[in-house]
Amino acid sequence: MAPPPRLAALLLLLLAGASASAVRADLVISRADRKVDLTSHIVRVLTSLKVENVVSEPVSKVLLAFPNIQAKNLAAIRAFGTEGKVKGPSVVLPIETVQPSGVPPELTFFSVSLHKPLQKGKILHLDVLTVFTHSLQPFPEEITQAESQLVVFQDSSHYLSPYPVKVQTLSIRLPGGRVESYTKYANTKLVDSELKYGPFEDLPPFSYSPVIVHFENNNPFAVAKELVREIEISHWGNVQITEHYNIAHGGARLKGEFSRIDYQSRPYVRGVSSFRHLIARLPPTAHSICYRDEIGNISTSHLWSDSKKTQLEIEPRFPLFGGWQTTFTIGYGLPLQDFVFTSDGKRFLNITFGSPVEEILIEKLIVKVVLPEGSKDIDVSVPFPTKQWQEVKYSHLDIAGRPVLVLEKPDVIPEHNLHFQVYYKFSNISLLIEPMMLITGFFLLFVACIAYMHTDMSISKNSPSYLAKLQWDEVQATVQQIQSIFGQCLAVHDKLEVSLHDLSRTGDTKSCKAARKAADAQFKELAKELKPLLISLQSSTQSYQIWPKVEDLVAKEREMQEKLMARHSTVVDSFEKKLRGQDIENRIASQQQKITVLRQEVESLLEYLSEI
Amino acid sequence: MAEPEPTTAAAAPAPGRLRNAFGGVLCAFTLLLIGVLAFSIRLFSVIKYESVIHEFDPYFNFRVTQFLSKNGIYEFWNWFDDRTWYPLGRVIGGTVYPGLTLTAGSIWWLVNALNIPLSVETVCVFTAPIFSANASWATYLLTKEAKGTGAGLMAAAILAMVPSYISRSVAGSYDNEAVAIFALVFTFYLYLKTLNTGSLFYATLNALSYFYMVCSWGGYTFIINLIPMHVLLCIVTGRYSSRLYIAYAPLVILGTLLAALVPVVGFNAVLTSEHFASFLVFIILHVVAFVYYIKGLLTPRLFKVAMTLVITVGLAVCFAVVAVLVALVASSPTKGWSGRSLSLLDPTYASKYIPIIASVSEHQPPTWPSYFMDINVLAFLVPAGIISCFLPLSDASSFMVLYLVTAVYFSGVMVRLMLVLAPAACILSGIALSSAFDVLTRSMKFQLSKVFNDGSAVSGDSIAEGSTASNDTKGSSTSTVNTNSAKIENRTEKSEKPSKKNRKKDREVTGSVPVKPKKEKRLSVLPLEASVVGTLLLIVLGGFYVVHCVWAAAEAYSAPSIVLTSRSREGLHVFDDFREAYAWLSHNTDVDDKVASWWDYGYQTTAMANRTVIVDNNTWNNTHIATVGTAMSSPEKAAWEIFDSLDVKYVLVVFGGLVGYPSDDINKFLWMVRIGGGEFPHIKEPDYLRDGQYRVDSQATPTMLNCLMYKLCYYRFVETDGKGFDRVRGYEIGKKHFKLTHFEEVFTTHHWMVRIYKLKPQKNRIRGKLKKLKSSSKTSSTLAAGRKKNPWQ
């Protein structure tokens, strides 16, 4: 079951040949305690060093050594130091890769620069946090659904250092559960999922003794093959973050079948190596959170929020077993004032770099900061090296496009979740460009509509269709005039009726006659007005449809007029002869009927004309 | 009252024009609101579920649109899709109706050209609601051509929310019908417009609109048969005019030429029987036109002679042409009709000969409740609409009646064609409601004015019946009436004064004259109470319709069918199993793996999982589908051989037994047997039935219990509850404990609705055993002999 100790063999070879020149004599590490945390798939090693200067000249650099095989998995390294006998508040110390002369090429060196050189006899407390990815190798590499996942971790029980180490210990925290095997030395203890090596005393520089731990680790091996984070700033008050994940289970691959019944009946036994959800901690002010993939929303997620944080539990569409992958997108909005600030004329965005998802390893992280259209003088400050370039993105109604700052970094771990700043210049007036553009656009559209309705667009002024249209307009005008005349005629009719009513009430024939006279005069006048209109209408070629109706109308109206007059004279006559009301009614009853019918006809004709 | 203008002529028409303008604005505003209504009533699916493509066919259309937007139009025409119908593939560019795709593609292109970053999916989801708004506007235009603005508005409002159309055009239902109904109605509108105006401009537009319809939907044959029918009707009823000629002749010529440009139609536009009616009517129309021309040239006596001559010659030519056509048609096996058209003419055709067409639920005849569900109260209003169309029968209204009658017939044959009935029902109901309101409000107005006049007569006031007072009663209080009447009284008292003053006042009165005639237009007025009650009842009826439509839009037709929900005491439970399975397929299988499933899931698998499928919803190759059906109904080993010969790596089945999802593969299984048995006779339907009953419990036949579909669905199902109780069928399954030898379960979704199996690789053969294996495979699988195409053999 033991893994092939190739790393160990290689290192032993190497160390045997480690030349004396690489050994440093200026410093001595009086105590080295290493704590290795293997509970998740990201390996964190916290090394507390007590460094003492043993030479006369002050030393300003401390070297840290890692075998290349470890160094290539090194995702982050950080050092904090305090000087003095007791540990005080520590400060972050800058670290850089160095290649000192005479060291074997199989080792990678980092040098910690001290803020002030270490004097003789002084002691420096140096805490180095190193984080490794891909350091837990699944072994066996393929397991079935029911098996739990075993991984192998390799390191040295001795602290690899160019300095002599007086006392050192190593403790490895395991996630609990089964431990298949581990390298046993004399003073090795396994207590409650904590494996202890040491203390070892007085070891020369570059001492190395391989340790292999083979244990069960069923924590989610969530690996994002690629994560694209898009941070879009809108000065209307929102910072929109969209994160596209391509997640895989980085542990031992599933072999054989996946049985849902096994998984459902005993999920923690059959399917123990899988994970079904991830937790993302978003800022407390996050709003409009969405969770979807390319084929729609994913309905399995939970959200809790309180004043400190918003916690989003995202469950992919299916549980992820070893080697399975899925993609999804989460998006959320943040209030602008919490993340964008101004300082001496420049604005800057201050936001975290990495993913909000817990314990996730991102193999390739691309952060795109989309600044508003019209931003200038873009500048960025990131606490670690990244690849950077700029793009242009066209979004809602953009003309020049929005400048996009792209940052790319491989192997991002939660420790990289630091704030970074993007500085840019942006004037608030640019905000109004797009609304103004819309307003102008619609205004021009309406103006164009109005202009179109009021202008004559015909190409030729002599074309038959144009002439026809002109004639038609003329006909319409004439028809309207005719209508108004007939309207007046009808009004006169009404007036006559009214006078008759008056007559029946008052018996005043004189006023009735006067009304009749006035009506006659009006009729004559109207007839005079009507004549030229009728002639012009008849002569027009466009009126062939209307003309018969108009003719009909004229005839009907004349008839009605006559009937009305006749009735009027009959009534007046009878009044003068002092006939009884009943008799008058009888005499005019037939006329009355005809008049009503005629009137209806006239009115329906008028309505027909008005609808043209 | 305002002082009248000093000029005599200009003052009078002003109020009328203003009224028209106001009416125009009101009408435009109403139309805008109707459009908003049509759009927003279809958004229930987005609000209740999500903005996602629905069902099966829309996924294919979506995939085609994605391809179009990514690769451009020329690539699209030449697109040979190798991810479906493996190993045959499908020429997509030549076999789809491109109208919908091109429409959505150009909307997407336009929107992106304006730098509005909408995804193709968003555009596709909202295409259908946008086109429903267009369709309701087109309905307005169409009805307006036939019966005026009021009926048009009514019909547009009704169409905006008719459930039948909603069912095909909710947001996300990205299907041909959504666009096609607009094209259909608009083509009819342009036809009637041409018929009413006789303008060649509209005739050309009509041909273009017909072209768009041909691009959009196979239902264009309805247009190309209905319009000739109407033309024939007009000729027979003696309504021939030059307008009719202009409306029809250009449509046939231009329309046929344009239709032939669409690859999927091509030469079918002149070769298949669906189009022959139009050519025949085209000839008849020319003969009739010729007759009318001759009639104008000759004297009546000569004409009679010529008439007989022309008729004999014309008939002879007609018969000759018909004979040639009949001979041509008869030479083809299906008599030149496509299967679907034939099943329209003979409703029993499909169930007899083409099980694939019959197996689709939307090709079944509808039940009565579905009429009520889909057109609701319109079913009762339509007869009134027909009567109203006959009152003055015009060319346009006769077209409406004809449209309705044919659509009713077609909807009776196929549920799907209920969609064609919906616009007809809406238009006629709109006409009915509009004329009913017309009569009722007119008589109300008339009666009201009478009431007020009687009242004034009693009080001793002497206002003539025709005075303006009654006009102002509409909506105003009695006090204004009194003041008005007082004014008029004053005026009538002064009326003996010189004529010039009189005339001015007369003009004031004439201003309101045009309103008045309506109330006395017809003597047939109803009593006031009856008309008030009638109006209220109609409003209540309309209210019921609106409530029903909103319910249908919100509850019945909003589900996207790929996501299911159920309400329980704990709240909403979501069944998202389909997408779970498709997402698993797309991320965890090799990109070139072939997935076999029943054809219903083909489009979704290609679109969502991006995997090659064997058969899909296009059902163009019956044999291929039958092969899959045969595999599903064969025992495991035989099925494995069939699938292996098709390079299949995964088999996907849909199983509802655990959660009670009724449209699963076990319920569809008999169709697989039937379709498979139609091509491969060793699959016999009776083998799967016990005494003519389809069952999977302990009474089921051994063939049934050993077929692949049964095994894949119920594999380890008994372990869920210990008994194997199937919630869809409602009984315990027949064979509970069994093992799979040639397949292994690779994925089952959370609610077991989709189960995916992988074909186990072939075992290494040991030399000595080779012969034995060969012989056993021959004896055990009767299939090997009967199968038509199996490259593996």
Coordinates of C-alpha atoms in Angstrom, one line a residue, chain A residues 243 278-290 302-314 330-335 338-339 355-358:
Chain A
E243 CA -18.5 34.7 -11.4
L278 CA -20.3 24.7 -1.5
I279 CA -20.5 27.7 0.7
A280 CA -19.9 31.2 -0.5
R281 CA -19.6 34.0 2.0
L282 CA -20.7 37.2 0.3
P283 CA -20.5 40.7 1.8
P284 CA -23.5 41.5 4.0
T285 CA -24.8 44.1 1.6
A286 CA -25.0 41.7 -1.4
H287 CA -28.3 41.8 -3.2
S288 CA -30.0 40.4 -6.3
I289 CA -28.1 37.1 -6.0
C290 CA -28.5 34.7 -8.8
H302 CA -30.0 28.4 0.2
L303 CA -29.2 31.9 1.4
W304 CA -28.8 33.2 4.9
S305 CA -27.9 36.7 5.7
D306 CA -27.2 38.7 8.8
S307 CA -25.5 42.0 9.5
K308 CA -22.0 40.4 9.2
K309 CA -22.3 38.3 6.1
T310 CA -24.5 36.8 3.5
Q311 CA -24.0 33.1 3.3
L312 CA -24.9 31.4 0.1
E313 CA -25.0 27.6 0.1
I314 CA -24.8 26.6 -3.6
I330 CA -23.3 33.1 -9.5
G331 CA -23.9 36.8 -9.6
Y332 CA -24.7 39.5 -7.1
G333 CA -24.9 43.2 -6.7
L334 CA -23.1 45.4 -4.2
P335 CA -23.8 49.0 -3.3
D338 CA -19.1 50.5 0.0
F339 CA -16.6 49.5 -2.6
S355 CA -13.6 33.8 -4.9
P356 CA -16.1 34.0 -2.0
V357 CA -16.4 30.2 -2.0
E358 CA -14.8 28.5 1.0

